[in-house]
Each structure stands twice: as C-alpha cells, then as structure tokens.
Short mmCIF file of C-alpha atoms in Angstrom, two decimals:
data_model
loop_
_atom_site.label_atom_id
_atom_site.label_comp_id
_atom_site.label_asym_id
_atom_site.label_seq_id
_atom_site.Cartn_x
_atom_site.Cartn_y
_atom_site.Cartn_z
CA UNK A 180 9.25 30.54 -30.32
CA UNK A 181 13.01 30.70 -29.49
CA UNK A 182 14.35 28.58 -26.57
CA UNK A 183 17.69 27.52 -25.33
CA UNK A 184 19.28 25.32 -27.97
CA UNK A 185 17.37 26.87 -31.00
CA UNK A 186 18.72 28.66 -33.95
CA UNK A 187 19.32 32.46 -33.12
CA UNK A 188 17.47 34.54 -35.57
CA UNK A 189 19.37 36.48 -38.31
CA UNK A 190 19.57 40.14 -37.98
CA UNK A 191 20.88 43.07 -39.81
CA UNK A 192 20.61 46.32 -37.98
CA UNK A 193 22.84 49.51 -37.75
CA UNK A 194 24.70 50.45 -34.75
CA UNK A 195 24.98 54.04 -33.40
CA UNK A 196 27.78 54.81 -35.86
CA UNK A 197 25.76 53.56 -38.73
CA UNK A 198 27.77 50.27 -39.40
CA UNK A 199 25.34 47.51 -40.35
CA UNK A 200 25.84 44.53 -38.08
CA UNK A 201 24.47 40.89 -38.63
CA UNK A 202 24.54 37.81 -36.67
CA UNK A 203 27.06 36.25 -39.15
CA UNK A 204 29.56 39.06 -38.08
CA UNK A 205 29.98 37.22 -34.74
CA UNK A 206 30.40 33.64 -35.90
CA UNK A 207 32.40 31.74 -33.32
CA UNK A 208 32.14 34.42 -30.45
CA UNK A 209 29.94 34.68 -27.65
CA UNK A 210 27.15 37.45 -28.33
CA UNK A 211 25.38 39.04 -25.35
CA UNK A 212 22.31 40.92 -26.52
CA UNK A 213 20.43 42.94 -24.06
CA UNK A 214 17.14 44.54 -25.14
CA UNK A 215 15.68 47.72 -23.74
CA UNK A 216 12.65 49.94 -24.27
CA UNK A 217 14.12 53.46 -24.71
CA UNK A 218 17.39 55.51 -24.72
CA UNK A 219 18.28 57.88 -22.10
CA UNK A 220 15.64 56.69 -19.39
CA UNK A 221 16.91 56.22 -15.76
CA UNK A 222 16.74 52.38 -15.31
CA UNK A 223 18.20 51.52 -18.95
CA UNK A 224 20.87 54.00 -18.44
CA UNK A 225 22.10 52.30 -15.23
CA UNK A 226 21.76 48.97 -17.17
CA UNK A 227 23.95 50.03 -20.21
CA UNK A 228 26.58 51.49 -17.74
CA UNK A 229 26.59 48.31 -15.65
CA UNK A 230 27.36 46.68 -19.09
CA UNK A 231 29.96 49.04 -19.81
CA UNK A 232 31.81 48.66 -16.53
CA UNK A 233 32.04 44.84 -17.31
CA UNK A 234 32.65 45.00 -21.12
CA UNK A 235 36.50 44.52 -20.46
CA UNK A 236 35.61 40.97 -18.56
CA UNK A 237 33.11 40.22 -21.51
CA UNK A 238 35.75 40.81 -24.03
CA UNK A 239 38.43 38.76 -22.21
CA UNK A 240 35.96 35.86 -22.27
CA UNK A 241 35.59 36.51 -26.15
CA UNK A 242 32.16 38.00 -25.72
CA UNK A 243 30.74 40.72 -27.70
CA UNK A 244 28.02 42.75 -26.19
CA UNK A 245 25.10 44.90 -27.99
CA UNK A 246 22.35 46.63 -26.68
CA UNK A 247 19.17 46.77 -28.94
CA UNK A 248 16.03 49.14 -28.69
CA UNK A 249 13.49 50.79 -31.03
CA UNK A 250 15.26 53.98 -31.04
CA UNK A 251 17.16 55.55 -34.02
CA UNK A 252 20.78 55.48 -34.82
CA UNK A 253 20.90 59.22 -34.15
CA UNK A 254 19.25 58.56 -30.71
CA UNK A 255 21.76 55.81 -30.08
CA UNK A 256 24.68 58.07 -30.98
CA UNK A 257 23.51 60.85 -28.47
CA UNK A 258 22.84 58.29 -25.78
CA UNK A 259 26.03 56.59 -25.88
CA UNK A 260 28.10 59.95 -26.13
CA UNK A 261 26.24 61.63 -23.33
CA UNK A 262 27.13 59.02 -20.72
CA UNK A 263 30.39 57.97 -22.49
CA UNK A 264 29.72 54.03 -22.30
CA UNK A 265 31.45 51.81 -24.68
CA UNK A 266 28.58 49.41 -25.29
CA UNK A 267 27.41 49.36 -29.00
CA UNK A 268 23.62 49.78 -29.62
CA UNK A 269 21.57 48.46 -32.45
CA UNK A 270 18.76 50.41 -33.82
CA UNK A 271 15.54 48.45 -34.44
CA UNK A 272 12.89 51.17 -35.12
CA UNK A 273 10.86 48.70 -37.01
CA UNK A 274 11.06 46.29 -34.02
CA UNK A 275 12.22 43.39 -36.43
CA UNK A 276 14.95 41.99 -34.49
CA UNK A 277 13.02 42.84 -31.22
CA UNK A 278 10.17 40.63 -32.69
CA UNK A 279 12.22 37.79 -33.83
CA UNK A 280 14.10 37.48 -30.30
CA UNK A 281 10.49 37.78 -28.79
CA UNK A 282 11.37 40.70 -26.49
CA UNK A 283 8.28 42.60 -27.21
CA UNK A 284 5.33 42.45 -24.86
CA UNK A 285 2.51 41.47 -26.98
CA UNK A 286 0.01 43.29 -25.13
CA UNK A 287 1.54 46.64 -25.12
CA UNK A 288 3.96 46.43 -28.27
CA UNK A 289 6.88 47.72 -26.17
CA UNK A 290 10.08 46.22 -25.49
CA UNK A 291 11.12 44.99 -22.13
CA UNK A 292 14.50 43.81 -20.98
CA UNK A 293 15.64 40.54 -22.16
CA UNK A 294 19.42 39.46 -22.01
CA UNK A 295 20.14 36.59 -24.46
CA UNK A 296 23.34 34.69 -24.91
CA UNK A 297 24.32 33.46 -28.33
CA UNK A 298 27.17 31.10 -29.46
CA UNK A 299 27.69 29.63 -32.77
CA UNK A 300 24.19 31.02 -33.96
CA UNK A 301 22.45 29.23 -31.24
CA UNK A 302 20.57 30.75 -28.29
CA UNK A 303 22.48 29.46 -25.27
CA UNK A 304 20.89 31.08 -22.28
CA UNK A 305 18.22 33.86 -21.46
CA UNK A 306 19.88 35.65 -18.52
CA UNK A 307 17.82 37.28 -15.79
CA UNK A 308 19.12 40.17 -13.51
CA UNK A 309 17.95 38.83 -10.33
CA UNK A 310 20.47 37.26 -8.04
CA UNK A 311 23.64 38.11 -9.77
CA UNK A 312 25.78 41.17 -10.92
CA UNK A 313 26.94 41.31 -14.62
CA UNK A 314 30.39 40.56 -13.43
CA UNK A 315 29.26 37.01 -12.46
CA UNK A 316 27.88 36.00 -16.06
#
C-alpha cells in the first residue's frame, strides 16, 4: 500500500511519442501524475485540458505533469493532437504502473482518477479535485 511519505514505485512507460519515461528521469523535480480511465471521453478531456491550462504554472514551480491511462501510445497521440493540449501522456496498457500506484478499482479492474504528487522519489500527497482548482495546487 502506498501512502504519503512512502517511496514512489518505479516505472518505465512510453509517452504519446513513444519516448520511454522512468521515475528516475524526474529526480529532483516535482512530478504530478494524474491517472484517468480512457482517452477522449468527456470528463477526462476536461481534466486534461485543465492540466494543460495550468501547465505553465506547474512548470514555473519546477513540476512535470503526466497523465497515465491504459490506452496505447497511438491512442494517446491522437487524443493529445485532437485537442492540442500540451500534457504528456504515459501509455500503461498492461496496467502495471496503475496497479503499483493503486489507481485501479479492484472490483471492476478499471482506472479511476487519482492524482499523486511525487518529489525525490517519495509520495508527497494524494490530491483530490474537490474544493480547489488546479491553479491552487
């Protein structure tokens, strides 16, 4: 079970351009991960756009933002290009990272929205969308 303060699980997944990304790539940076169930669905498109609108603020704080879902690299590329948002997306079709970060509902084996902030390879905080905007993180 991962908790705030525990080590962030390592990962190695391709992004929408096929570039392999690992936790080690972000050593010393804030890493904001948002897990979502499927590309190009209304709710998750809104969430990805919200992260995109806030991306400059995250970058100014030294943070890197990645969306993670079970969709393929090809699906991520189409989704990102269709809406023109700048957020990078990690493809986790085998649900390895999603499982390690406990963002899979065990009962239905589907992803749900979980937002996790990582710094120095430690879980810093689980973020919930209720009560604030992404600009307030």
